[in-house]
Coordinates of C-alpha atoms in Angstrom, one line a residue:
Chain A
S1 CA 45.3 -14.1 1.5
Q2 CA 41.6 -14.9 3.2
K3 CA 39.8 -12.1 3.0
I4 CA 35.9 -11.2 4.4
E5 CA 33.7 -7.9 2.7
Q6 CA 31.1 -6.5 4.0
N7 CA 29.8 -3.2 2.5
S8 CA 31.5 -0.4 4.2
E9 CA 28.9 1.9 3.2
A10 CA 25.5 2.3 5.3
L11 CA 22.6 0.9 4.2
N12 CA 19.6 3.4 4.7
I13 CA 16.0 2.2 4.2
Q14 CA 12.8 3.3 4.7
E15 CA 10.7 1.7 7.8
G16 CA 8.9 -1.2 6.5
K17 CA 11.3 -2.4 4.0
T18 CA 13.6 -5.3 3.5
A19 CA 16.8 -4.7 4.0
T20 CA 19.8 -7.3 2.4
L21 CA 23.3 -7.0 4.0
T22 CA 26.1 -8.9 2.0
C23 CA 28.9 -10.6 3.4
N24 CA 31.3 -12.0 0.5
Y25 CA 34.5 -13.9 1.4
T26 CA 37.7 -15.3 -0.5
N27 CA 40.2 -17.8 -0.3
Y28 CA 38.3 -19.4 2.6
S29 CA 36.4 -22.4 2.5
P30 CA 33.9 -21.9 5.6
A31 CA 32.2 -24.7 6.8
Y32 CA 30.1 -22.0 8.8
L33 CA 29.1 -18.9 8.8
Q34 CA 27.8 -16.7 11.7
W35 CA 25.6 -13.7 11.8
Y36 CA 25.6 -10.5 14.8
R37 CA 24.1 -7.5 15.6
Q38 CA 26.2 -4.9 17.2
D39 CA 24.8 -1.7 18.5
P40 CA 26.7 1.7 19.6
G41 CA 28.7 1.1 22.5
R42 CA 27.9 -2.7 23.2
G43 CA 29.7 -5.7 22.0
P44 CA 28.4 -8.2 19.4
V45 CA 25.3 -10.0 19.6
F46 CA 24.6 -13.8 18.0
L47 CA 21.9 -14.1 15.6
L48 CA 22.2 -16.5 13.3
L49 CA 24.3 -19.8 12.2
I50 CA 24.4 -21.6 8.7
R51 CA 26.0 -24.8 7.9
E52 CA 27.4 -25.0 4.3
N53 CA 25.1 -27.9 3.1
E54 CA 21.9 -25.0 4.4
K55 CA 21.1 -23.1 1.6
E56 CA 18.8 -20.7 3.9
K57 CA 18.1 -19.7 7.4
R58 CA 15.2 -18.5 9.2
K59 CA 14.7 -16.2 12.0
E60 CA 11.4 -14.7 12.7
R61 CA 11.9 -11.2 10.5
L62 CA 15.7 -12.6 9.4
K63 CA 16.4 -14.5 6.6
V64 CA 19.9 -16.0 5.6
T65 CA 21.5 -17.8 2.7
F66 CA 25.0 -19.0 2.3
D67 CA 26.2 -19.6 -1.5
T68 CA 29.6 -21.4 -0.9
T69 CA 29.7 -21.0 -5.0
L70 CA 29.7 -17.7 -5.2
K71 CA 31.5 -17.1 -1.5
Q72 CA 28.6 -14.7 -0.4
S73 CA 25.9 -14.7 2.6
L74 CA 23.4 -12.5 2.4
F75 CA 21.2 -11.3 5.4
H76 CA 17.8 -9.9 5.2
I77 CA 15.5 -7.8 7.6
T78 CA 11.9 -8.2 6.1
A79 CA 9.7 -5.0 7.6
S80 CA 12.2 -3.4 8.9
Q81 CA 11.3 -1.0 11.7
P82 CA 13.6 1.8 13.2
A83 CA 14.5 0.0 16.1
D84 CA 17.2 -2.5 13.6
S85 CA 19.3 -0.1 13.4
A86 CA 22.9 -1.4 14.3
T87 CA 25.7 -2.5 12.6
Y88 CA 25.5 -6.2 11.6
L89 CA 28.7 -8.3 11.1
C90 CA 29.2 -11.1 9.6
A91 CA 32.0 -14.0 10.6
L92 CA 32.9 -17.2 8.9
D93 CA 35.0 -19.9 10.9
H94 CA 39.2 -20.0 10.3
S95 CA 39.5 -23.3 12.2
T96 CA 37.3 -25.5 14.6
D97 CA 37.8 -23.1 16.9
K98 CA 38.1 -19.8 15.9
L99 CA 35.9 -16.9 14.0
I100 CA 36.9 -14.7 11.5
F101 CA 35.1 -11.6 11.3
G102 CA 34.3 -8.8 8.8
T103 CA 33.9 -5.0 9.3
G104 CA 30.4 -4.8 9.3
T105 CA 27.6 -3.1 7.5
R106 CA 25.7 -0.1 9.3
L107 CA 21.9 -0.6 8.7
Q108 CA 20.1 3.0 9.6
V109 CA 15.8 2.5 9.0
F110 CA 14.0 5.9 9.1
P111 CA 10.6 6.0 9.8
Chain B
D1 CA 23.6 -14.4 34.4
A2 CA 25.0 -11.1 34.0
G3 CA 26.7 -11.5 30.9
V4 CA 30.7 -11.5 30.5
I5 CA 32.2 -8.8 32.7
Q6 CA 34.8 -6.6 31.5
S7 CA 36.4 -3.7 33.3
P8 CA 37.4 -1.0 33.4
R9 CA 35.0 0.3 30.8
H10 CA 36.9 2.9 29.7
E11 CA 40.7 3.7 30.3
V12 CA 42.6 7.0 29.5
T13 CA 46.3 6.2 29.9
E14 CA 49.9 7.9 28.3
M15 CA 52.5 6.7 25.9
G16 CA 54.4 4.1 27.9
Q17 CA 52.0 3.2 30.8
E18 CA 51.1 -0.3 31.6
V19 CA 47.2 -1.5 30.8
T20 CA 45.5 -4.1 32.2
L21 CA 42.5 -5.0 31.1
R22 CA 40.1 -8.0 33.2
C23 CA 37.3 -10.0 32.0
K24 CA 34.7 -12.8 33.6
P25 CA 33.7 -14.7 31.8
I26 CA 29.8 -16.6 31.7
S27 CA 29.8 -19.2 34.6
G28 CA 30.6 -22.6 32.7
H29 CA 31.7 -20.9 29.2
N30 CA 35.0 -23.3 28.8
S31 CA 36.1 -20.9 26.0
L32 CA 37.3 -17.3 26.1
F33 CA 38.4 -14.6 23.4
W34 CA 40.1 -11.2 23.0
Y35 CA 39.3 -9.4 20.3
R36 CA 40.2 -5.6 19.2
Q37 CA 38.4 -3.3 17.0
T38 CA 38.8 -0.1 15.4
M39 CA 37.1 1.2 12.7
M40 CA 40.1 0.5 9.9
R41 CA 40.2 -3.3 10.9
G42 CA 37.2 -4.0 12.5
L43 CA 36.9 -6.6 15.0
E44 CA 40.6 -8.4 15.2
L45 CA 40.8 -11.9 17.2
L46 CA 44.0 -11.6 19.6
I47 CA 43.8 -14.5 21.5
Y48 CA 41.8 -17.6 23.1
F49 CA 41.7 -19.8 25.8
N50 CA 40.2 -23.6 25.8
N51 CA 39.8 -25.0 29.8
N52 CA 42.0 -22.3 30.8
V53 CA 44.7 -23.0 28.0
P54 CA 45.9 -20.3 25.7
I55 CA 45.1 -22.3 22.8
D56 CA 45.9 -19.6 19.3
D57 CA 47.9 -16.6 20.2
S58 CA 48.7 -15.7 16.4
G59 CA 46.8 -12.3 16.8
M60 CA 48.4 -10.9 19.3
P61 CA 50.5 -7.7 17.9
E62 CA 53.6 -8.3 19.2
D63 CA 55.6 -9.1 22.6
R64 CA 54.2 -5.9 24.2
F65 CA 50.7 -7.7 24.2
S66 CA 50.5 -11.2 26.9
A67 CA 47.0 -12.2 27.8
K68 CA 46.9 -15.0 31.6
M69 CA 43.8 -16.9 32.1
P70 CA 44.9 -18.0 35.7
N71 CA 41.1 -19.7 36.5
A72 CA 37.9 -20.5 34.7
S73 CA 36.7 -17.2 35.8
F74 CA 39.1 -14.4 35.0
S75 CA 41.3 -13.5 32.5
T76 CA 43.4 -10.8 32.0
L77 CA 45.5 -8.9 28.7
K78 CA 48.0 -6.2 29.6
I79 CA 49.9 -4.2 27.2
Q80 CA 53.4 -3.1 28.3
P81 CA 55.0 -1.0 27.0
S82 CA 50.9 0.9 25.4
E83 CA 51.3 3.1 22.3
P84 CA 49.2 5.2 20.9
R85 CA 47.9 2.5 18.4
D86 CA 46.7 1.2 20.9
S87 CA 43.7 2.7 21.0
A88 CA 40.6 0.7 20.2
V89 CA 38.0 -1.1 21.8
Y90 CA 39.1 -5.0 23.5
F91 CA 36.2 -7.0 24.0
C92 CA 36.4 -10.4 25.6
A93 CA 33.7 -13.5 24.5
S94 CA 32.9 -16.6 26.0
S95 CA 31.2 -19.4 24.8
L96 CA 30.0 -22.6 26.3
A97 CA 32.3 -25.1 24.3
A98 CA 35.2 -24.7 21.6
G99 CA 34.2 -25.0 17.7
A100 CA 33.3 -22.4 15.1
T101 CA 29.5 -23.5 15.9
E102 CA 29.7 -22.2 19.1
T103 CA 27.7 -18.6 19.9
Q104 CA 30.0 -16.2 21.3
Y105 CA 28.3 -13.9 23.9
F106 CA 30.8 -10.2 24.0
G107 CA 31.2 -8.7 26.8
P108 CA 31.0 -4.4 27.1
G109 CA 34.2 -3.7 25.9
T110 CA 36.8 -1.7 27.0
R111 CA 37.3 1.3 25.5
L112 CA 41.3 2.0 25.6
L113 CA 42.8 6.0 24.8
V114 CA 46.7 6.0 24.6
L115 CA 48.1 9.4 24.8

């Protein structure tokens, strides 16, 4: 069956370091992958979209990679700040209209 | 724009009662999605609409769940009768158009607790 895996354990890093979150998928061939941020008690907020023919996408301190051979996306936050602390969700297209979300990884950035 | 509006924000009810969750999408958005989020299963798509028409309800857990979108600015998700296992946060999201490349804008969610 189709499956999206994100590290369920929280990622704790020190301010200023680069945070790297992983999204792995199986039995999928997605054309697009999105990353969302979710703060406690709030809905997810869109961050970035990357297409299967794009190896890398950047937006300010964020960088996303998409490796269709490894079936993996990496999400990087450089020069991390305590304000980056949140849960980050990856989402893959399951059909032309639907997104399937991973369970998310909680990031905690300590000053 | 006020964003996606959901009501109520919190709902506590007893098993067997009917629960109705409401959503107002962003004006001009043509697609609307209902999700359920739990710790165990994450964010699951229940149903989505394009131009007020239900397109895919394969995520609706069972017949106790129903959703309607009578017009472009309003949708409801109803659970009847509710059960404790329905306890979760329910999100409504909207997007400008259909398609997996479209950004989905989420509401604040309704936290449902069924006793």
